[in-house]
Coordinates of C-alpha atoms and ligand atoms in Angstrom, one line a residue:
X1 CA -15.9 -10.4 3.6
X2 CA -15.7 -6.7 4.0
X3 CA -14.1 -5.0 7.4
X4 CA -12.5 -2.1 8.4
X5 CA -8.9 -1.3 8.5
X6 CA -8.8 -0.8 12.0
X7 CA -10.3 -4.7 12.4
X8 CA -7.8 -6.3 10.7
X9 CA -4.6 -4.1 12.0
X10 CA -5.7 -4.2 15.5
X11 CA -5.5 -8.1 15.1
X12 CA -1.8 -8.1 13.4
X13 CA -1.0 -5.5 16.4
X14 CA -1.7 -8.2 19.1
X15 CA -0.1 -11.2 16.4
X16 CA 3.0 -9.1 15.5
X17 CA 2.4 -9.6 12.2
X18 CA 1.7 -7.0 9.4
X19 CA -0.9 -6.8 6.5
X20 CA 0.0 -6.0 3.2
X21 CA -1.7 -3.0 1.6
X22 CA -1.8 -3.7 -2.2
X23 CA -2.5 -1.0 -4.9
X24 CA -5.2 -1.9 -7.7
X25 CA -5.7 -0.3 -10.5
X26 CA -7.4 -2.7 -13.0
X27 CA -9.3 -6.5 -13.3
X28 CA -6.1 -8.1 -13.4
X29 CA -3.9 -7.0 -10.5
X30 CA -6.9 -6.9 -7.9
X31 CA -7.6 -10.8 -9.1
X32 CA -3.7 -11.5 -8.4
X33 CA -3.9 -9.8 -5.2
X34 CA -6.8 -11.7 -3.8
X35 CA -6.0 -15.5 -5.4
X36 CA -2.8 -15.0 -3.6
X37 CA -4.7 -13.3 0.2
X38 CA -7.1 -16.5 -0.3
X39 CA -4.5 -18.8 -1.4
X40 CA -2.2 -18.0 1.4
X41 CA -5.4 -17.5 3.8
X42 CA -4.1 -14.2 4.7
X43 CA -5.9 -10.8 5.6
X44 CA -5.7 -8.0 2.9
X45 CA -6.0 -4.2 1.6
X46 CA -6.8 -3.6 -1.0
X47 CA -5.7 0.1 -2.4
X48 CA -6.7 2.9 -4.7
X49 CA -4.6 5.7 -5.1
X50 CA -6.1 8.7 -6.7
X51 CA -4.6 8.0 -9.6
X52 CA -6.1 4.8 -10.2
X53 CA -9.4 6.5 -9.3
X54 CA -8.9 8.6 -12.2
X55 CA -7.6 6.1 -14.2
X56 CA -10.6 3.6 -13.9
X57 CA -12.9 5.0 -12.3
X58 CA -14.0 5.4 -8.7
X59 CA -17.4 2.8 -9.5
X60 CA -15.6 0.3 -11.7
X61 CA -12.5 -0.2 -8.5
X62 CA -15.4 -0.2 -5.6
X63 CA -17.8 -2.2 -7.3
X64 CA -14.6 -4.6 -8.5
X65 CA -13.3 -4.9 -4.8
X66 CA -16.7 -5.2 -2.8
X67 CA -17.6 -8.2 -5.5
X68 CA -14.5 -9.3 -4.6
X69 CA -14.7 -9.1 -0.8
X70 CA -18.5 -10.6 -1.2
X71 CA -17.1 -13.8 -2.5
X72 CA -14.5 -14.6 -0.4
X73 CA -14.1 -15.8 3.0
X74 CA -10.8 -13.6 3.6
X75 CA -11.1 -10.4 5.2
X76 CA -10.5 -7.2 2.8
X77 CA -10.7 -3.8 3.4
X78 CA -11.3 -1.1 0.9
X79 CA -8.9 1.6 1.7
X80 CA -8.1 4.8 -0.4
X81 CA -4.8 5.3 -0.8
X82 CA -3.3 8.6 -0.4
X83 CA -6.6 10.7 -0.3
X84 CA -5.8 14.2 -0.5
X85 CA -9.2 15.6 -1.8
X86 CA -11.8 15.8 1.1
X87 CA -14.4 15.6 -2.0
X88 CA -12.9 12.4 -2.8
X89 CA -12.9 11.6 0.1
X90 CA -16.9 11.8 0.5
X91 CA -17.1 9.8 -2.7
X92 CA -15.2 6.7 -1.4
X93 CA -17.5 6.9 1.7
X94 CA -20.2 7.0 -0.3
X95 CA -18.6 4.0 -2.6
X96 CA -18.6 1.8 0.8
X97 CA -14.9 2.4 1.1
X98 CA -14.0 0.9 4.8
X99 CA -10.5 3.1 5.6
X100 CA -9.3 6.0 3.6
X101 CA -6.0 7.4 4.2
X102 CA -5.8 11.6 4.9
X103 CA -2.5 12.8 3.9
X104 CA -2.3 16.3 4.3
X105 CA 1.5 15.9 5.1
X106 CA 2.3 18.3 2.8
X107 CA 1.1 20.8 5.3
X108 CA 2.7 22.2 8.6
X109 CA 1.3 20.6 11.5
X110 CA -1.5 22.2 12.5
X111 CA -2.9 22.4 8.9
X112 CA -2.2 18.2 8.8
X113 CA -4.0 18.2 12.2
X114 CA -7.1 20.1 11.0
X115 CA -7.8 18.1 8.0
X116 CA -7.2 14.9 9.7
X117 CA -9.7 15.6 12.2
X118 CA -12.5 16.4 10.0
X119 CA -12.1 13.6 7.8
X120 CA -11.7 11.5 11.4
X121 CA -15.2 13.0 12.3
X122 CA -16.9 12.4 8.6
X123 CA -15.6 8.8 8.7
X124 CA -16.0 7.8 12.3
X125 CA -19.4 8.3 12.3
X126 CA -20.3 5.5 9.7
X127 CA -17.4 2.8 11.9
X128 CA -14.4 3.7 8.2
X129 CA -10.7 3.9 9.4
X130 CA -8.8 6.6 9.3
X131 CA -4.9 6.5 8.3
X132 CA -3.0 9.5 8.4
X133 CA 1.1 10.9 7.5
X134 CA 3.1 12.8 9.7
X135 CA 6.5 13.3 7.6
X136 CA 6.8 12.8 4.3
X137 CA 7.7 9.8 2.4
X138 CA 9.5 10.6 -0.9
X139 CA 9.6 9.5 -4.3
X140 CA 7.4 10.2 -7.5
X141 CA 4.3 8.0 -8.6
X142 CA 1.5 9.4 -11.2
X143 CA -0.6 11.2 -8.2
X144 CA 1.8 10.8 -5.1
X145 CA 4.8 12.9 -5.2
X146 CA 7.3 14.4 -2.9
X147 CA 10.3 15.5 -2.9
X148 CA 11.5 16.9 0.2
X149 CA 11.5 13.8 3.2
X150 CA 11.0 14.8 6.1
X151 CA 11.6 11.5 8.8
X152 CA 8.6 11.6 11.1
X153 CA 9.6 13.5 14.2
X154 CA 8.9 11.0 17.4
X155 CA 7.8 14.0 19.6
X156 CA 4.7 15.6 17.7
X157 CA 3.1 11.9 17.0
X158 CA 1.8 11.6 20.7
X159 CA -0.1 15.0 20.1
X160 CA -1.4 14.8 16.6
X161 CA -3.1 11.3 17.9
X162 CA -4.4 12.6 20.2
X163 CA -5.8 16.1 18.2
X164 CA -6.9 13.6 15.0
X165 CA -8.1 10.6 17.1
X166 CA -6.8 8.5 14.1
X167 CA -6.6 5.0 13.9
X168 CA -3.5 4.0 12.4
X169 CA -0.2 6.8 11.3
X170 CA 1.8 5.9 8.6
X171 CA 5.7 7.2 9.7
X172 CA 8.7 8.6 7.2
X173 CA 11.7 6.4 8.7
X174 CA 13.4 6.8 5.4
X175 CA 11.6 4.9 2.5
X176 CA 10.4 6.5 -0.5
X177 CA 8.0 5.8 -3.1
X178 CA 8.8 4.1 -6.9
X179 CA 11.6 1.5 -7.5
X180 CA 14.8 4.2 -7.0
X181 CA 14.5 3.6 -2.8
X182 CA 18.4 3.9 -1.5
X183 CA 21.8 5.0 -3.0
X184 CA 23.8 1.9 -1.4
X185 CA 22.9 -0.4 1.0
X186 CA 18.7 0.1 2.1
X187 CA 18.5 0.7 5.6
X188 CA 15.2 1.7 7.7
X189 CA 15.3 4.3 10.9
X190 CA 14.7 2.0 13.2
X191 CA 15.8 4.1 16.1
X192 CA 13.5 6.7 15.3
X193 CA 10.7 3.7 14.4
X194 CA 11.2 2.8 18.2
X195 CA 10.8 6.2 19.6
X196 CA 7.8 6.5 17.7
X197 CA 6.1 3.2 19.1
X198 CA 7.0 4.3 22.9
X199 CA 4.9 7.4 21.8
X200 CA 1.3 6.0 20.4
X201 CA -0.4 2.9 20.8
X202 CA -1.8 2.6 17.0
X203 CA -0.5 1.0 14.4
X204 CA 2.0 2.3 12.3
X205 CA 1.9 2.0 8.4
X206 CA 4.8 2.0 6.2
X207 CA 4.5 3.3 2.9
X208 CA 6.9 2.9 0.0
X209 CA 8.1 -0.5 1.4
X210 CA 8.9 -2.2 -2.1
X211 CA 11.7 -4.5 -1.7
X212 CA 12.1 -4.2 -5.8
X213 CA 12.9 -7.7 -6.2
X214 CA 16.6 -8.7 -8.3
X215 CA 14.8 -11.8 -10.3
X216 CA 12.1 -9.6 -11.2
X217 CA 14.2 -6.7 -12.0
X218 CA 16.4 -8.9 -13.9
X219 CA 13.6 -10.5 -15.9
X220 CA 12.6 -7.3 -17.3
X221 CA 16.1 -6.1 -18.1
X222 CA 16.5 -9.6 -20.0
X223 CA 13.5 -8.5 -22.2
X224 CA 14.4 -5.0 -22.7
X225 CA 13.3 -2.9 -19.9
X226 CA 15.6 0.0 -19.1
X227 CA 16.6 0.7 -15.2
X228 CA 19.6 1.4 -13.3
X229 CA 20.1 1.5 -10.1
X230 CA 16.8 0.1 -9.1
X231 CA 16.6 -0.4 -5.4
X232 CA 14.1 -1.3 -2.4
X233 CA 13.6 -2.2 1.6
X234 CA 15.7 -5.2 1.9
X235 CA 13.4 -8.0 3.7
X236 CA 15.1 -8.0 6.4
X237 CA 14.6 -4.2 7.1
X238 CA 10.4 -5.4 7.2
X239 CA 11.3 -7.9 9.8
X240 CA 12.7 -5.1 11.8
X241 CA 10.4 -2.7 11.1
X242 CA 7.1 -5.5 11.8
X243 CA 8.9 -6.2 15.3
X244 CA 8.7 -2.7 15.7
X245 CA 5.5 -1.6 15.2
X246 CA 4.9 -2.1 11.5
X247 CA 1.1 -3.2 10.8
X248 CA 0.4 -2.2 7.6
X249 CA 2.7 -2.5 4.6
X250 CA 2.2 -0.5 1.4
X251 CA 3.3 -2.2 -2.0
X252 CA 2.6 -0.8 -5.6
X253 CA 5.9 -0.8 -7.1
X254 CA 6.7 -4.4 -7.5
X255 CA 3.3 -5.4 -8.7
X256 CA 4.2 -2.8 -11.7
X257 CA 7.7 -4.4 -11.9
X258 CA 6.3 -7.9 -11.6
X259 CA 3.5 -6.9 -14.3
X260 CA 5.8 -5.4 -16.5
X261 CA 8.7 -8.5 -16.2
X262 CA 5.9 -11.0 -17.3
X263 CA 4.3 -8.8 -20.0
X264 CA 7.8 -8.1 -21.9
X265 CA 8.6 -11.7 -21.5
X266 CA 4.9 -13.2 -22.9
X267 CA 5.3 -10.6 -26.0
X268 CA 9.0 -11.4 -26.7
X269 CA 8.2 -14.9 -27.0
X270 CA 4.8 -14.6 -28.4
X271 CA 5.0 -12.1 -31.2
X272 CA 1.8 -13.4 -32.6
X273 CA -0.4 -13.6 -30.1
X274 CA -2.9 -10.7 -29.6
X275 CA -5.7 -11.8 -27.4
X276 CA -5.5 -9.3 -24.1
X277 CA -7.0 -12.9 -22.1
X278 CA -4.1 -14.5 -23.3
X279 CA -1.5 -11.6 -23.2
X280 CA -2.6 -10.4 -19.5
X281 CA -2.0 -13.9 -18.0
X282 CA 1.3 -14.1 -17.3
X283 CA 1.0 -10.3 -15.4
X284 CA -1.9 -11.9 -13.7
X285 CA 0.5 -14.7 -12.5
X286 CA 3.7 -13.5 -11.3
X287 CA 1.9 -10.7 -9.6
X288 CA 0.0 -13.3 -7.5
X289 CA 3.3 -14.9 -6.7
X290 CA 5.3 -11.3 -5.7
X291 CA 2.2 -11.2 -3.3
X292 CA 2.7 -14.0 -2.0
X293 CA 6.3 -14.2 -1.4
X294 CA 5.8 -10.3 0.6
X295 CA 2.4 -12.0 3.0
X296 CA 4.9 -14.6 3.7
X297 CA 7.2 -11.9 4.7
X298 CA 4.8 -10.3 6.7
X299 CA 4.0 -13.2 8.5
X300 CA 0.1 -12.6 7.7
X301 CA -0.2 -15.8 6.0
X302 CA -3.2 -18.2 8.0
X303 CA -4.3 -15.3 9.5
X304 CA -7.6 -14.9 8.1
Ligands
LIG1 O1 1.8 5.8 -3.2 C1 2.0 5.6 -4.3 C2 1.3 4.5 -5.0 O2 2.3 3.7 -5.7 C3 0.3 5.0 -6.0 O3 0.8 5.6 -7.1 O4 -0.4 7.7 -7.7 O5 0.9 6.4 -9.4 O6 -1.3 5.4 -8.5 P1 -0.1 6.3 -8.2
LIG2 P1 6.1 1.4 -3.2 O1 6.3 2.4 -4.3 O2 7.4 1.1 -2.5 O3 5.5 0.1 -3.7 O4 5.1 2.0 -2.2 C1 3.7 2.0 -2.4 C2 3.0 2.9 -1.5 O5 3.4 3.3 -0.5 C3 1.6 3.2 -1.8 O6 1.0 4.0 -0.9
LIG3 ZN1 2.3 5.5 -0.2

């Protein structure tokens, strides 16, 4: 079934727990993502950056994700994933999206604040969640891209919840987008995390939460990938962060890493096979089992 954001995180609020937020961008991946939500009975988000928007279109993702949703028991929500365009925005409303995320972060304060509310009034009225940034999580994806952080500052949340009236705030407490997270050991701001939570009583979201895992990393190597220094949250920096306030938790990265591990595996050792069925399985697989192993993490799992 189909529910809002703000359903399924205010539950995981209460529980302690966090729900994974999960980024689709074709067939494949959204299937993996759900066998492993209904396998693990587990709540889920599913994602779609702008990016993926563009990439396969606004109608093919909605339609793919509410078909989903309509046949299972599990609660999903439809969330867009970084929205930035307010005309987007619309569309996703229109598309039955339940959430969409407002990140006008880029912008100073009262900019972010002004943006945020009218997308909190739009989306209100028709019961969609609203997620918002304050701070800016780094990294580079295709759409998403930052480059200066700057760690969410503990004493402006309280006021921008209470100017946006959103219903959940995603918080820079040093993670970053893509699969180059830490130089050296990965370690969360957990201090500031806290101060945050004694501020606002929403749930907090943390983006670029990856853990980039070794096997898979290694797998890919093994069959000719090229990456060094990889690096992500270490699992027990999600722990932390979950006991802290952590409800929703953003993962992209190693679905493309767990994708990308399988498919240079299948080719290597099936140079003559070349039906896309056949070729896309093993993505389809090890994608559903990354998924798995992060709603374990999360503690979401029989919590549908
Ligand atoms: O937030 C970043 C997500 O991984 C989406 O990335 O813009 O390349 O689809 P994308
Ligand atoms: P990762 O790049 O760590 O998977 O983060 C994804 C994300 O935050 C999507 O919004
Ligand atoms: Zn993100």
């Amino acid at each position: 079934m189909l529910v809002t954001a703000k359903e399924v995180l205010t539950k995981a609020q209460k529980g302690k727990y966090a729900v994974g937020a999960f980024n689709v961008n074709d067939l494949e991946i959204m299937e993996a993502i759900v066998n492993a939500a209904v396998r693990l009975k587990s709540p889920v988000i599913l994602q779609t950056s702008e990016g993926a928007i563009e990439y396969a279109g606004l109608k093919y993702l909605a339609g793919m994700i509410k078909t989903a949703a309509h046949e299972n028991m599990i609660p999903i929500v439809l969330h867009l994933d970084h929205g930035k365009d307010i005309k987007l925005i619309k569309q996703c409303v229109k598309e039955g999206y339940t959430s969409v995320m407002i990140d006008a972060s880029q912008y100073d304060f009262n900019k972010n604040v002004s943006i945020t509310r009218k997308v909190v009034s739009l989306c209100h009225k028709r019961r969609i969640s609203v997620e918002a940034e304050l701070g800016t999580i780094g990294g580079a994806e295709d759409k998403v891209s930052e480059r200066n952080i700057i760690l969410t500052d503990s004493e402006y949340t309280k006021l921008f919840v209470e100017k946006t009236g959103v219903d959940s705030l995603a918080v820079a407490i040093g993670t970053s987008h893509g699969a180059y997270k830490f130089k050296g050991r990965g370690k969360l701001d957990i201090k500031r995390l806290k101060d945050i939570k004694a501020k606002v009583k929403i749930p907090l979201v943390l983006h670029g939460a990856s853990g980039v895992p070794k096997d898979i990393v290694r797998k890919a190597v093994k069959y000719g990938a090229k990456f060094e220094d990889v690096s992500g949250v270490p699992d027990l920096q999600i722990k932390l962060a979950i006991k802290n306030g952590i409800c929703k938790i953003n993962t992209d990265t190693d679905l493309r890493l767990s994708f990308t591990a399988a498919e240079r595996e299948f080719l290597a050792k099936h140079p003559s096979e070349f039906d896309p069925r056949k070729i896309l399985k093993p993505a389809k697989e090890l994608i559903q089992k990354t998924v798995e192993r992060r709603i374990r993490l999360f503690g979401s799992d029989g919590k549908a």
